[in-house]
Coordinates of C-alpha atoms and ligand atoms in Angstrom, one line a residue:
M1404 CA 4.7 -5.0 1.2
C1405 CA 5.0 -6.5 -2.3
G1406 CA 3.6 -4.6 -5.2
I1407 CA 1.2 -6.2 -7.7
V1408 CA 0.1 -4.9 -11.0
A1409 CA -2.1 -6.4 -13.8
Y1410 CA -3.3 -5.3 -17.2
I1411 CA -5.9 -6.3 -19.7
G1412 CA -6.8 -4.3 -22.8
E1413 CA -5.6 -3.6 -26.3
K1414 CA -2.1 -2.5 -25.6
Q1415 CA 1.0 -4.6 -25.1
A1416 CA 0.9 -5.6 -21.4
Y1417 CA 4.6 -6.1 -20.7
P1418 CA 5.8 -2.4 -20.8
I1419 CA 2.8 -1.4 -18.7
L1420 CA 3.6 -4.1 -16.2
I1421 CA 7.3 -3.2 -16.0
K1422 CA 6.6 0.5 -15.6
G1423 CA 4.0 -0.3 -12.9
L1424 CA 6.5 -2.5 -11.1
Q1425 CA 9.1 0.2 -11.2
R1426 CA 6.6 2.6 -9.5
L1427 CA 5.7 -0.1 -7.0
E1428 CA 9.3 -1.1 -6.2
Y1429 CA 9.3 0.9 -3.0
R1430 CA 6.9 -1.8 -1.6
G1431 CA 9.5 -4.6 -1.9
Y1432 CA 12.5 -5.3 -4.1
D1433 CA 13.7 -8.9 -3.3
S1434 CA 12.6 -10.3 -6.6
A1435 CA 10.2 -9.4 -9.5
G1436 CA 8.3 -11.3 -12.1
V1437 CA 5.6 -11.1 -14.8
A1438 CA 3.3 -13.6 -16.5
L1439 CA 2.0 -12.9 -20.0
L1440 CA -0.8 -14.7 -21.8
N1441 CA -0.6 -14.8 -25.6
G1442 CA -1.8 -18.2 -26.7
S1443 CA 0.2 -19.8 -24.0
V1444 CA 1.5 -18.4 -20.7
K1445 CA 5.0 -17.2 -20.4
V1446 CA 6.4 -16.5 -16.9
F1447 CA 9.6 -14.4 -16.3
K1448 CA 10.9 -14.0 -12.8
K1449 CA 14.2 -13.0 -11.3
K1450 CA 15.8 -12.5 -7.9
G1451 CA 16.7 -8.8 -7.3
K1452 CA 15.3 -5.5 -8.7
V1453 CA 12.9 -5.0 -11.5
S1454 CA 15.9 -4.0 -13.6
E1455 CA 17.3 -7.6 -13.3
L1456 CA 13.9 -8.9 -14.5
V1457 CA 14.0 -6.5 -17.5
Y1458 CA 17.5 -7.7 -18.4
H1459 CA 16.4 -11.4 -18.0
A1460 CA 13.4 -10.9 -20.3
S1461 CA 15.2 -8.7 -22.8
Q1462 CA 15.8 -11.4 -25.5
Q1463 CA 12.4 -13.2 -24.9
D1464 CA 9.0 -12.9 -26.5
T1465 CA 7.1 -10.6 -24.2
T1466 CA 4.1 -10.0 -26.4
G1467 CA 0.5 -10.3 -25.1
T1468 CA -2.3 -7.9 -24.1
I1469 CA -3.0 -9.5 -20.8
G1470 CA -0.6 -10.1 -17.9
I1471 CA 0.3 -9.8 -14.3
G1472 CA 3.4 -8.6 -12.5
H1473 CA 4.8 -8.6 -8.9
T1474 CA 7.7 -7.1 -7.0
R1475 CA 8.4 -9.0 -3.8
W1476 CA 9.3 -8.4 -0.1
A1477 CA 9.9 -12.0 1.0
T1478 CA 7.9 -13.5 3.8
H1479 CA 7.7 -17.3 3.2
G1480 CA 10.7 -18.6 1.4
K1481 CA 14.0 -16.8 0.7
P1482 CA 14.3 -14.3 -2.1
D1483 CA 15.2 -16.3 -5.2
D1484 CA 14.0 -17.0 -8.7
I1485 CA 11.8 -19.9 -7.7
N1486 CA 10.0 -18.1 -4.8
A1487 CA 9.5 -15.0 -7.0
H1488 CA 5.9 -14.4 -8.2
P1489 CA 3.9 -15.1 -10.3
H1490 CA 3.2 -18.7 -9.2
T1491 CA 1.7 -21.2 -11.5
S1492 CA -0.8 -24.0 -10.7
G1493 CA 0.2 -27.7 -11.1
N1494 CA -1.6 -28.0 -14.5
G1495 CA 0.0 -24.7 -15.7
R1496 CA -3.4 -23.2 -16.3
L1497 CA -3.5 -20.5 -13.6
T1498 CA -0.9 -17.9 -12.6
L1499 CA -1.3 -15.8 -9.5
I1500 CA 0.3 -12.8 -7.8
H1501 CA -0.2 -12.1 -4.1
N1502 CA 0.6 -9.5 -1.6
G1503 CA 0.0 -10.6 2.0
I1504 CA 0.3 -13.8 4.1
I1505 CA -1.8 -16.9 4.0
E1506 CA -1.6 -17.9 7.6
N1507 CA -3.1 -21.4 7.4
Y1508 CA -1.0 -22.3 4.3
N1509 CA 0.7 -25.2 6.0
A1510 CA -2.5 -27.0 6.8
I1511 CA -3.8 -26.4 3.2
K1512 CA -0.5 -27.5 1.8
E1513 CA -0.5 -30.7 3.8
S1514 CA -3.9 -31.7 2.5
L1515 CA -3.0 -30.8 -1.1
L1516 CA 0.2 -32.8 -0.8
N1517 CA -1.9 -35.8 0.4
R1518 CA -3.9 -35.4 -2.8
G1519 CA -0.9 -35.5 -5.0
H1520 CA 0.0 -31.9 -5.5
E1521 CA 3.7 -31.1 -6.0
F1522 CA 5.2 -27.7 -5.0
R1523 CA 8.2 -26.0 -6.5
S1524 CA 8.6 -23.0 -4.1
Q1525 CA 8.4 -22.5 -0.4
T1526 CA 5.8 -19.8 -0.6
D1527 CA 2.3 -19.6 0.8
T1528 CA 1.2 -18.2 -2.6
E1529 CA 1.9 -21.3 -4.5
V1530 CA -0.4 -23.2 -2.1
L1531 CA -3.2 -20.8 -2.9
V1532 CA -2.9 -21.2 -6.7
H1533 CA -3.0 -25.0 -6.3
L1534 CA -6.1 -24.8 -4.2
I1535 CA -7.9 -22.6 -6.7
E1536 CA -6.9 -24.9 -9.5
E1537 CA -8.1 -28.0 -7.7
I1538 CA -11.5 -26.4 -6.9
Q1539 CA -11.8 -25.2 -10.5
S1540 CA -11.0 -28.5 -12.1
Q1541 CA -13.0 -30.6 -9.8
N1542 CA -16.2 -28.5 -10.1
N1543 CA -15.7 -27.2 -13.6
I1544 CA -16.7 -23.7 -12.5
P1545 CA -15.7 -20.3 -13.7
L1546 CA -12.4 -18.9 -12.3
E1547 CA -14.0 -16.3 -10.1
E1548 CA -16.2 -18.9 -8.4
A1549 CA -13.1 -21.1 -7.8
V1550 CA -11.3 -18.1 -6.3
R1551 CA -14.3 -17.4 -4.1
L1552 CA -14.5 -20.9 -2.7
A1553 CA -10.7 -21.1 -2.2
L1554 CA -10.7 -17.8 -0.3
N1555 CA -13.4 -19.1 2.0
Q1556 CA -10.8 -21.6 3.2
V1557 CA -8.1 -19.1 3.7
I1558 CA -7.1 -17.3 6.9
G1559 CA -4.8 -14.3 6.4
A1560 CA -4.3 -11.2 4.4
Y1561 CA -4.2 -11.0 0.6
A1562 CA -4.5 -8.9 -2.5
I1563 CA -4.4 -11.3 -5.4
V1564 CA -4.8 -11.3 -9.2
V1565 CA -5.3 -14.6 -11.0
M1566 CA -5.0 -15.2 -14.8
D1567 CA -6.5 -18.3 -16.5
A1568 CA -4.7 -19.5 -19.7
N1569 CA -8.0 -20.9 -21.0
D1570 CA -9.7 -17.5 -20.7
P1571 CA -7.6 -14.7 -22.1
D1572 CA -10.4 -12.2 -21.8
K1573 CA -10.6 -11.7 -18.0
L1574 CA -8.7 -11.3 -14.8
V1575 CA -9.9 -12.1 -11.3
A1576 CA -8.7 -10.0 -8.4
A1577 CA -9.6 -10.1 -4.7
R1578 CA -8.5 -8.4 -1.4
K1579 CA -8.6 -8.8 2.3
S1580 CA -6.4 -6.5 4.5
S1581 CA -4.1 -5.7 1.6
P1582 CA -4.8 -2.8 -0.8
L1583 CA -6.0 -3.2 -4.3
V1584 CA -7.2 -0.5 -6.7
I1585 CA -8.7 -1.0 -10.2
G1586 CA -8.1 1.6 -12.8
I1587 CA -10.7 1.9 -15.5
G1588 CA -9.3 3.1 -18.8
K1589 CA -10.8 3.2 -22.3
G1590 CA -11.1 -0.5 -23.2
E1591 CA -8.6 -1.5 -20.6
F1592 CA -8.1 -2.1 -16.9
V1593 CA -5.0 -1.7 -14.8
I1594 CA -5.1 -3.3 -11.3
A1595 CA -2.5 -2.5 -8.8
S1596 CA -1.5 -2.2 -5.1
D1597 CA -1.7 1.6 -5.3
A1598 CA -2.7 4.1 -7.9
S1599 CA 0.8 4.9 -9.1
P1600 CA 0.9 2.4 -12.0
L1601 CA -2.5 3.6 -13.3
V1602 CA -2.0 7.3 -13.6
D1603 CA -0.5 7.1 -17.1
Y1604 CA -3.7 5.5 -18.4
T1605 CA -6.6 6.7 -16.3
K1606 CA -7.7 8.7 -13.3
Q1607 CA -11.0 6.7 -12.8
V1608 CA -10.6 4.1 -10.1
V1609 CA -12.5 1.7 -7.9
Y1610 CA -10.9 0.8 -4.5
L1611 CA -11.7 -2.8 -3.8
N1612 CA -13.0 -3.4 -0.2
D1613 CA -12.1 -6.3 2.1
N1614 CA -13.7 -9.6 1.1
E1615 CA -14.5 -8.5 -2.4
I1616 CA -13.7 -10.3 -5.6
A1617 CA -13.6 -8.3 -8.9
V1618 CA -13.8 -9.7 -12.4
V1619 CA -12.5 -7.4 -15.2
H1620 CA -13.3 -8.3 -18.8
R1621 CA -11.6 -7.3 -22.0
N1622 CA -15.0 -5.9 -23.1
G1623 CA -14.9 -3.3 -20.4
E1624 CA -17.2 -5.0 -18.0
L1625 CA -16.4 -4.9 -14.2
Q1626 CA -18.2 -7.1 -11.7
I1627 CA -17.7 -7.2 -8.0
K1628 CA -19.0 -9.8 -5.6
T1629 CA -18.2 -10.5 -1.9
T1630 CA -16.7 -13.8 -0.8
N1631 CA -20.3 -14.5 0.4
N1632 CA -21.4 -14.3 -3.2
E1633 CA -23.3 -11.1 -2.9
L1634 CA -23.2 -8.7 -5.9
Q1635 CA -21.7 -5.3 -5.0
D1636 CA -22.3 -1.8 -6.4
H1637 CA -19.0 -0.1 -6.9
K1638 CA -18.2 3.6 -6.7
V1639 CA -15.9 5.0 -9.4
Q1640 CA -13.7 7.7 -7.9
E1641 CA -11.3 10.2 -9.5
I1642 CA -7.7 10.3 -8.3
N1643 CA -5.8 13.5 -8.0
L1644 CA -2.2 12.3 -8.7
Q1645 CA 0.2 13.8 -11.2
I1646 CA 2.9 11.8 -13.0
E1647 CA 5.6 14.3 -12.0
Q1648 CA 4.9 13.5 -8.4
L1649 CA 6.0 10.0 -9.1
E1650 CA 9.3 10.9 -10.7
K1651 CA 12.6 12.1 -9.3
G1652 CA 12.9 15.1 -11.6
D1653 CA 16.4 16.6 -11.3
Y1654 CA 17.2 14.9 -8.0
E1655 CA 19.5 12.0 -7.7
H1656 CA 17.2 10.2 -5.2
F1657 CA 13.6 10.3 -4.2
M1658 CA 14.7 10.8 -0.6
L1659 CA 16.6 14.0 -1.4
K1660 CA 13.6 15.3 -3.5
E1661 CA 11.3 14.6 -0.6
I1662 CA 13.6 16.3 1.9
Y1663 CA 13.7 19.4 -0.3
E1664 CA 9.9 19.3 -0.9
Q1665 CA 9.2 19.9 2.7
S1666 CA 9.0 23.7 2.5
K1667 CA 6.2 23.1 0.1
T1668 CA 4.5 20.1 1.7
I1669 CA 4.3 21.7 5.1
G1670 CA 2.6 24.6 3.4
D1671 CA 0.3 22.3 1.5
C1672 CA -0.7 20.7 4.8
M1673 CA -1.7 24.1 6.2
R1674 CA -3.4 25.4 3.0
G1675 CA -7.0 26.4 3.7
R1676 CA -6.6 25.3 7.3
L1677 CA -4.7 28.2 8.8
N1678 CA -4.5 31.9 8.4
A1679 CA -2.3 33.7 11.0
S1680 CA -3.2 37.3 9.9
E1681 CA -6.9 36.5 10.2
G1682 CA -6.2 34.5 13.4
W1683 CA -7.8 31.2 12.6
V1684 CA -7.0 27.5 12.2
R1685 CA -9.5 24.9 11.1
V1686 CA -8.8 21.2 10.6
G1687 CA -11.9 19.9 8.9
G1688 CA -12.0 16.5 10.5
I1689 CA -11.8 18.0 14.0
E1690 CA -14.5 20.7 13.2
D1691 CA -16.9 17.9 12.3
S1692 CA -16.3 16.2 15.6
I1693 CA -15.5 19.2 17.8
E1694 CA -17.7 18.2 20.7
H1695 CA -16.0 14.9 20.9
F1696 CA -12.5 16.4 20.8
T1697 CA -13.1 19.3 23.2
N1698 CA -14.7 16.9 25.7
A1699 CA -12.2 14.1 25.2
K1700 CA -11.0 12.5 28.4
R1701 CA -8.1 10.9 26.7
I1702 CA -6.5 10.5 23.3
I1703 CA -4.6 7.3 22.3
I1704 CA -2.3 7.5 19.4
A1705 CA -1.5 4.2 17.6
A1706 CA 1.3 4.2 15.0
C1707 CA 4.6 2.5 13.9
G1708 CA 8.1 3.7 13.1
T1709 CA 8.5 7.3 12.1
S1710 CA 4.7 7.9 12.4
W1711 CA 5.1 6.7 16.0
H1712 CA 7.7 9.4 16.5
A1713 CA 5.3 12.0 15.2
G1714 CA 2.7 10.6 17.6
L1715 CA 5.2 11.1 20.5
I1716 CA 5.5 14.8 19.5
A1717 CA 1.7 15.0 19.6
E1718 CA 1.7 13.8 23.2
Y1719 CA 3.8 16.8 24.1
L1720 CA 1.7 19.1 22.0
F1721 CA -1.8 17.9 23.1
E1722 CA -0.8 17.7 26.8
E1723 CA 0.9 21.1 26.9
L1724 CA -1.4 23.1 24.7
A1725 CA -4.8 21.4 25.1
R1726 CA -4.3 19.7 28.5
I1727 CA -5.7 16.4 27.2
P1728 CA -4.0 13.3 28.5
V1729 CA -2.4 11.3 25.6
E1730 CA -1.0 7.8 25.4
V1731 CA 1.2 6.9 22.4
E1732 CA 1.2 3.2 21.6
Y1733 CA 3.1 1.1 19.2
A1734 CA 0.2 -0.3 17.2
S1735 CA 1.7 -3.8 17.2
E1736 CA 1.7 -3.8 21.0
L1737 CA -1.7 -2.2 21.4
R1738 CA -3.5 -4.7 19.3
Y1739 CA -2.2 -7.7 21.2
R1740 CA -2.7 -6.6 24.8
N1741 CA -6.0 -6.1 26.4
P1742 CA -6.0 -2.3 26.5
I1743 CA -8.5 -0.3 28.5
I1744 CA -10.2 1.8 25.8
K1745 CA -13.5 3.5 26.7
E1746 CA -16.3 4.9 24.6
N1747 CA -15.3 8.5 25.3
D1748 CA -11.7 7.9 24.3
I1749 CA -10.4 9.1 20.9
V1750 CA -8.0 6.7 19.1
I1751 CA -5.9 8.4 16.5
A1752 CA -4.1 6.2 13.9
L1753 CA -1.1 7.9 12.3
S1754 CA 0.1 6.4 9.1
Q1755 CA 1.8 7.7 5.9
S1756 CA 0.6 4.8 3.8
G1757 CA -2.7 4.2 5.6
E1758 CA -2.0 0.5 5.0
T1759 CA 0.2 -0.5 7.9
A1760 CA -1.3 -3.9 9.1
D1761 CA -0.6 -3.3 12.8
T1762 CA -2.0 0.2 12.8
L1763 CA -5.1 -1.0 10.9
A1764 CA -5.7 -3.8 13.4
A1765 CA -5.2 -1.5 16.4
L1766 CA -7.8 0.8 15.0
E1767 CA -10.3 -2.0 14.4
L1768 CA -9.8 -3.1 18.0
A1769 CA -10.5 0.4 19.3
K1770 CA -13.6 0.6 17.1
D1771 CA -14.9 -2.7 18.6
K1772 CA -14.4 -1.2 22.0
G1773 CA -16.6 1.8 21.0
A1774 CA -14.0 4.5 20.9
M1775 CA -14.1 7.2 18.2
I1776 CA -11.4 6.5 15.7
Y1777 CA -9.6 9.2 13.8
G1778 CA -7.2 8.6 10.9
I1779 CA -4.3 10.9 9.9
V1780 CA -2.9 9.5 6.7
N1781 CA -1.2 10.6 3.5
V1782 CA -2.4 8.1 0.9
V1783 CA -5.8 9.1 -0.3
G1784 CA -8.3 6.2 -0.4
S1785 CA -6.1 4.0 1.8
S1786 CA -7.5 1.4 4.1
I1787 CA -7.1 3.5 7.3
A1788 CA -8.8 6.4 5.6
R1789 CA -11.7 4.2 4.7
V1790 CA -12.3 2.6 8.1
T1791 CA -12.1 5.7 10.4
D1792 CA -15.1 7.7 11.7
A1793 CA -13.3 10.9 10.8
G1794 CA -9.9 12.0 9.8
S1795 CA -7.5 14.3 8.0
Y1796 CA -5.2 13.9 5.1
I1797 CA -1.7 15.4 5.5
H1798 CA -1.4 16.2 1.7
A1799 CA 2.3 15.5 1.5
G1800 CA 1.9 13.9 -2.0
P1801 CA 3.4 10.5 -2.9
E1802 CA 6.4 9.6 -0.6
I1803 CA 8.5 7.1 -2.6
G1804 CA 11.8 7.0 -0.7
V1805 CA 11.4 4.1 1.8
A1806 CA 12.7 6.3 4.7
S1807 CA 9.9 8.7 5.6
T1808 CA 10.8 12.4 5.6
K1809 CA 8.2 14.8 4.2
A1810 CA 5.3 12.7 5.6
F1811 CA 6.8 13.1 9.1
T1812 CA 6.9 16.9 9.0
S1813 CA 3.4 17.0 7.5
Q1814 CA 2.1 14.7 10.3
V1815 CA 3.7 17.0 12.9
T1816 CA 2.2 20.1 11.2
L1817 CA -1.3 18.6 11.2
L1818 CA -0.9 17.5 14.8
A1819 CA 0.3 21.0 15.8
M1820 CA -2.7 22.5 14.1
M1821 CA -5.0 20.1 16.0
A1822 CA -3.4 20.9 19.3
I1823 CA -3.5 24.6 18.8
T1824 CA -7.2 24.4 17.8
L1825 CA -8.1 22.3 20.8
G1826 CA -6.0 24.5 23.2
Y1827 CA -7.9 27.6 21.9
R1828 CA -11.3 25.9 22.1
R1829 CA -10.7 24.5 25.5
G1830 CA -9.3 27.8 26.8
T1831 CA -6.0 26.1 27.8
I1832 CA -3.7 28.6 26.0
P1833 CA -3.9 32.4 26.2
K1834 CA -5.1 34.2 23.1
S1835 CA -1.7 35.9 22.6
Y1836 CA 0.1 32.6 22.6
Y1837 CA -2.5 31.1 20.2
H1838 CA -1.7 33.9 17.7
Q1839 CA 2.0 33.5 18.3
L1840 CA 1.8 29.8 17.5
L1841 CA -0.3 30.5 14.3
E1842 CA 2.3 32.9 13.1
G1843 CA 5.1 30.5 14.1
L1844 CA 3.5 27.7 12.1
E1845 CA 2.8 29.8 9.1
S1846 CA 6.5 30.9 9.0
I1847 CA 7.9 27.3 9.1
P1848 CA 8.0 26.7 5.3
A1849 CA 10.3 29.8 4.8
K1850 CA 12.5 28.6 7.7
V1851 CA 12.7 25.1 6.2
E1852 CA 13.8 26.7 2.9
K1853 CA 16.6 28.6 4.8
L1854 CA 17.7 25.4 6.6
L1855 CA 18.0 23.5 3.4
K1856 CA 20.7 26.0 2.4
L1857 CA 22.9 24.4 5.0
N1858 CA 23.2 21.2 2.9
D1859 CA 26.9 21.7 2.0
K1860 CA 27.8 22.1 5.7
I1861 CA 25.8 19.1 6.6
K1862 CA 27.5 17.1 3.8
Y1863 CA 30.8 18.1 5.3
I1864 CA 29.9 16.9 8.8
A1865 CA 28.6 13.6 7.2
S1866 CA 32.0 13.1 5.6
E1867 CA 33.7 13.5 9.0
I1868 CA 31.6 10.8 10.8
K1869 CA 30.6 8.5 7.9
D1870 CA 32.9 5.7 9.0
S1871 CA 31.5 5.4 12.5
S1872 CA 30.0 2.1 13.6
N1873 CA 27.7 3.6 16.2
A1874 CA 26.0 6.9 16.9
L1875 CA 24.0 8.4 19.8
Y1876 CA 21.2 10.9 19.4
L1877 CA 20.1 13.0 22.4
G1878 CA 17.2 15.4 22.9
R1879 CA 14.9 16.7 25.5
G1880 CA 11.2 17.6 25.6
Y1881 CA 9.8 18.2 22.1
N1882 CA 13.1 17.1 20.7
F1883 CA 13.4 13.8 22.4
P1884 CA 11.2 12.2 19.6
I1885 CA 13.5 14.0 17.1
A1886 CA 16.5 12.1 18.7
L1887 CA 14.6 8.9 18.1
E1888 CA 13.7 9.9 14.5
G1889 CA 17.3 11.0 13.7
A1890 CA 18.7 7.7 15.0
L1891 CA 16.1 5.7 13.0
K1892 CA 16.9 7.6 9.8
L1893 CA 20.6 6.9 10.2
K1894 CA 20.3 3.2 10.9
E1895 CA 17.7 2.4 8.3
I1896 CA 19.6 3.8 5.4
S1897 CA 23.2 3.8 6.3
Y1898 CA 23.2 0.6 8.5
I1899 CA 25.2 2.4 11.2
H1900 CA 23.9 1.3 14.6
A1901 CA 22.2 4.4 16.2
E1902 CA 20.2 5.0 19.4
G1903 CA 18.0 7.9 20.4
Y1904 CA 17.7 8.8 24.1
P1905 CA 16.3 11.5 26.3
A1906 CA 19.4 13.5 27.0
A1907 CA 19.2 13.1 30.7
E1908 CA 18.9 9.4 30.4
M1909 CA 22.4 9.2 29.0
K1910 CA 23.8 9.0 32.5
H1911 CA 21.8 5.9 33.2
G1912 CA 23.6 3.7 30.8
P1913 CA 24.5 4.9 27.3
I1914 CA 27.3 7.1 28.6
A1915 CA 29.3 3.9 29.0
L1916 CA 29.5 3.8 25.2
I1917 CA 31.0 7.2 24.7
D1918 CA 34.6 7.5 23.5
E1919 CA 36.4 9.3 20.7
D1920 CA 34.8 7.1 18.0
M1921 CA 31.3 7.9 19.1
P1922 CA 29.5 10.7 17.3
V1923 CA 26.8 12.2 19.6
V1924 CA 24.1 14.2 17.9
V1925 CA 22.5 16.6 20.4
I1926 CA 19.3 18.4 19.6
A1927 CA 19.7 21.5 21.7
T1928 CA 16.9 23.6 20.3
N1929 CA 14.7 23.9 23.3
K1930 CA 15.4 27.2 25.0
S1931 CA 13.7 26.0 28.2
S1932 CA 16.3 23.3 28.8
Y1933 CA 19.3 24.9 27.1
E1934 CA 21.4 24.9 30.3
K1935 CA 20.6 21.4 31.1
I1936 CA 21.5 20.1 27.6
Y1937 CA 24.7 22.3 27.7
S1938 CA 25.7 20.2 30.8
N1939 CA 24.9 17.0 28.9
I1940 CA 27.2 18.1 26.1
Q1941 CA 30.0 18.8 28.7
E1942 CA 29.6 15.3 30.0
V1943 CA 30.0 13.9 26.4
K1944 CA 33.0 16.1 25.7
A1945 CA 34.6 15.1 29.0
R1946 CA 34.6 11.5 27.6
K1947 CA 36.0 12.6 24.2
G1948 CA 32.7 12.0 22.3
V1949 CA 32.3 13.9 19.0
V1950 CA 29.4 16.3 19.4
I1951 CA 27.2 17.5 16.5
A1952 CA 24.9 20.0 18.1
I1953 CA 21.6 21.3 16.5
V1954 CA 21.2 24.7 18.2
P1955 CA 19.0 27.8 17.9
E1956 CA 20.4 30.6 15.7
G1957 CA 22.9 32.7 17.6
S1958 CA 23.6 30.2 20.2
T1959 CA 27.2 30.8 21.4
E1960 CA 27.7 28.7 24.5
I1961 CA 27.1 25.3 22.9
S1962 CA 28.9 26.3 19.7
K1963 CA 32.0 26.9 21.8
I1964 CA 32.2 23.3 23.1
A1965 CA 30.6 21.2 20.3
D1966 CA 32.7 19.9 17.4
Y1967 CA 30.1 20.9 14.9
T1968 CA 27.0 23.0 15.1
I1969 CA 24.0 23.4 12.9
E1970 CA 21.8 26.4 13.6
I1971 CA 18.1 26.3 13.1
P1972 CA 16.0 29.5 12.7
D1973 CA 14.2 30.7 15.8
T1974 CA 10.7 29.5 16.4
E1975 CA 8.2 28.7 19.2
E1976 CA 9.5 25.7 21.2
P1977 CA 6.5 23.4 20.3
L1978 CA 7.3 23.9 16.7
T1979 CA 11.1 23.2 16.9
P1980 CA 10.8 19.6 15.8
L1981 CA 9.6 20.7 12.4
L1982 CA 13.0 22.4 11.9
S1983 CA 15.4 20.3 13.9
V1984 CA 14.5 17.1 12.0
I1985 CA 15.6 18.5 8.6
P1986 CA 19.4 18.6 9.2
L1987 CA 19.1 15.1 10.6
Q1988 CA 17.4 13.8 7.5
L1989 CA 20.1 15.4 5.4
L1990 CA 22.9 14.0 7.6
S1991 CA 21.6 10.5 7.2
Y1992 CA 21.1 10.9 3.5
H1993 CA 24.7 12.0 2.9
I1994 CA 26.2 9.4 5.2
A1995 CA 24.3 6.6 3.5
L1996 CA 25.3 7.9 0.1
M1997 CA 29.0 8.2 1.1
R1998 CA 28.8 4.6 2.4
G1999 CA 27.5 3.4 -1.0
C2000 CA 24.1 2.4 0.4
N2001 CA 20.9 2.4 -1.7
V2002 CA 19.2 5.4 -0.1
D2003 CA 15.8 5.0 -1.6
Q2004 CA 15.6 1.2 -1.2
P2005 CA 17.5 0.2 1.9
R2006 CA 18.1 -3.5 2.4
N2007 CA 15.3 -5.6 4.0
L2008 CA 12.8 -2.8 4.2
A2009 CA 9.7 -2.0 2.3
K2010 CA 7.6 1.2 2.5
S2011 CA 4.1 -0.1 3.1
V2012 CA 4.2 -2.8 5.8
T2013 CA 1.0 -4.7 5.0
V2014 CA 2.0 -7.8 7.0
E2015 CA 2.5 -8.2 10.7
Ligands
LIG462 C1 10.9 4.9 8.6 C2 9.6 4.5 8.1 C3 8.8 3.5 8.8 C4 7.3 3.9 8.8 C5 6.5 2.8 9.4 C6 5.0 3.2 9.5 O1 11.5 5.9 7.8 O2 9.3 4.9 7.0 O3 9.3 3.4 10.1 O4 7.2 5.1 9.4 O5 6.6 1.6 8.7 O6 4.5 3.4 8.2 P1 3.2 4.2 8.0 O7 3.4 5.6 8.4 O8 2.9 4.1 6.5 O9 2.1 3.5 8.8

């Protein structure tokens, strides 16, 4: 949440900062701002998107070869021009950008107020820049030392960059529980919340660790210390990120691009890990800890949102195929109760961003309790990837649309490969079924391709139900989590209230809601429960509900009674979620678009939830 970017070098900073903010906008888009130093400091900030900031600054002097920029997802203080970052110290010397929350800011603010400080905004960030200024001016010490002493008084999460008007040749950056990456170019540094603003200038990066403070100098020097004042060695890594992956190309929206990419990204997730004709599947992270996995008494999966839905599918997969008991936990709940986690448990964190604060905290709790922790993430070098004992990347490439699509199907692909591997190794699935599942998985990308051809039909269905105020999604077994995911996709981007339910639970309450204005999306792709779900559809139709049924190819019974049907290609039942979710993603996309919603940047949301 919140994107930060900073530049020091020989080029003009402003265009670099703006381009960087546009790339980071998925992290928050309530307001945006930049500060540039060129003799004096100039700050431009504006409520709304980065485009509003660009308009605001268009007639101004934006020259300078050092600067900082921020795009905000509001926590403390409403989204407006004043609360927008950067924030400036009382004497005007320091400007600061911040991603995170300073939890004890009230206490610090109180004592600063008592000492005569005056605040313009309602933010926790302004308190921090005043604190740094006070320490710096009272002790007459370098900026980095003032930052270090201030951070020792702070409780909370932060990624910050600070600029000193009296020292135009350096920037100071620090992190704790919020990501920060330093790009090292030729005679320049770009610092940002993720690598996307850096790729135009360099592929050489240093990921800052928690409790580290970095000083970057115009002369190319980089120094990193801990908040305990210990000098740190830093490892320069090369990032594998292409500029085209960060752009929409010919698509109108990132979400649509990412939906269409899925035939490729699911394949990328399997590449080098599965070969059906040779009859093998190997997920590196598991192979390295195979004893642990095959002997596991229990797996706990911690995740949030869409990743939690992928985790729920994993529960069905691991329990059915590998006969390992699984618990799927909302990370935000797991971290605050007193869970029973034992040393021979495996705790898997599932996260696209690898930065979700609750998931990270749940993982740390599990680590403290001695469990093996395993990360399944998309973003390379992210915090979760770096704290886990072992793990796997899903290789979906950058996901920029705020609503998760391709990361979800890649997560499910990876989890399916894990479950099949463990089922085979533990002898809980027959060899013939093992081979059938490998072939099934390998053929998924082609089936996704085929499904995407139904886009026009799905668009038509969207036009028929777009004015609804509510929607119900029903599914059973492997497709119950898809009902939850379909409902989440619809509500988050179209603002239609939607609920996902296990189909049989409908009779225990939600059936009361059904009338002719209620679209009911039924995921009826499980052959094992086809008759039962057929009955559920009859019950909806008897109450005049509008049924959109996702059915297996050639299904005639349900097609006769449903108002609309979307057929998915035939596959093994455990793999059906990989197909049944695709039409639901497209349905939400088209409905949101027809309702005039901002599909890629839905209101109030941000992609990387780095605060609780
Ligand atoms: C929904 C969505 C969110 C995320 C959730 C977890 O479309 O994107 O629900 O799934 O915030 O994020 P990650 O996977 O990054 O931990």
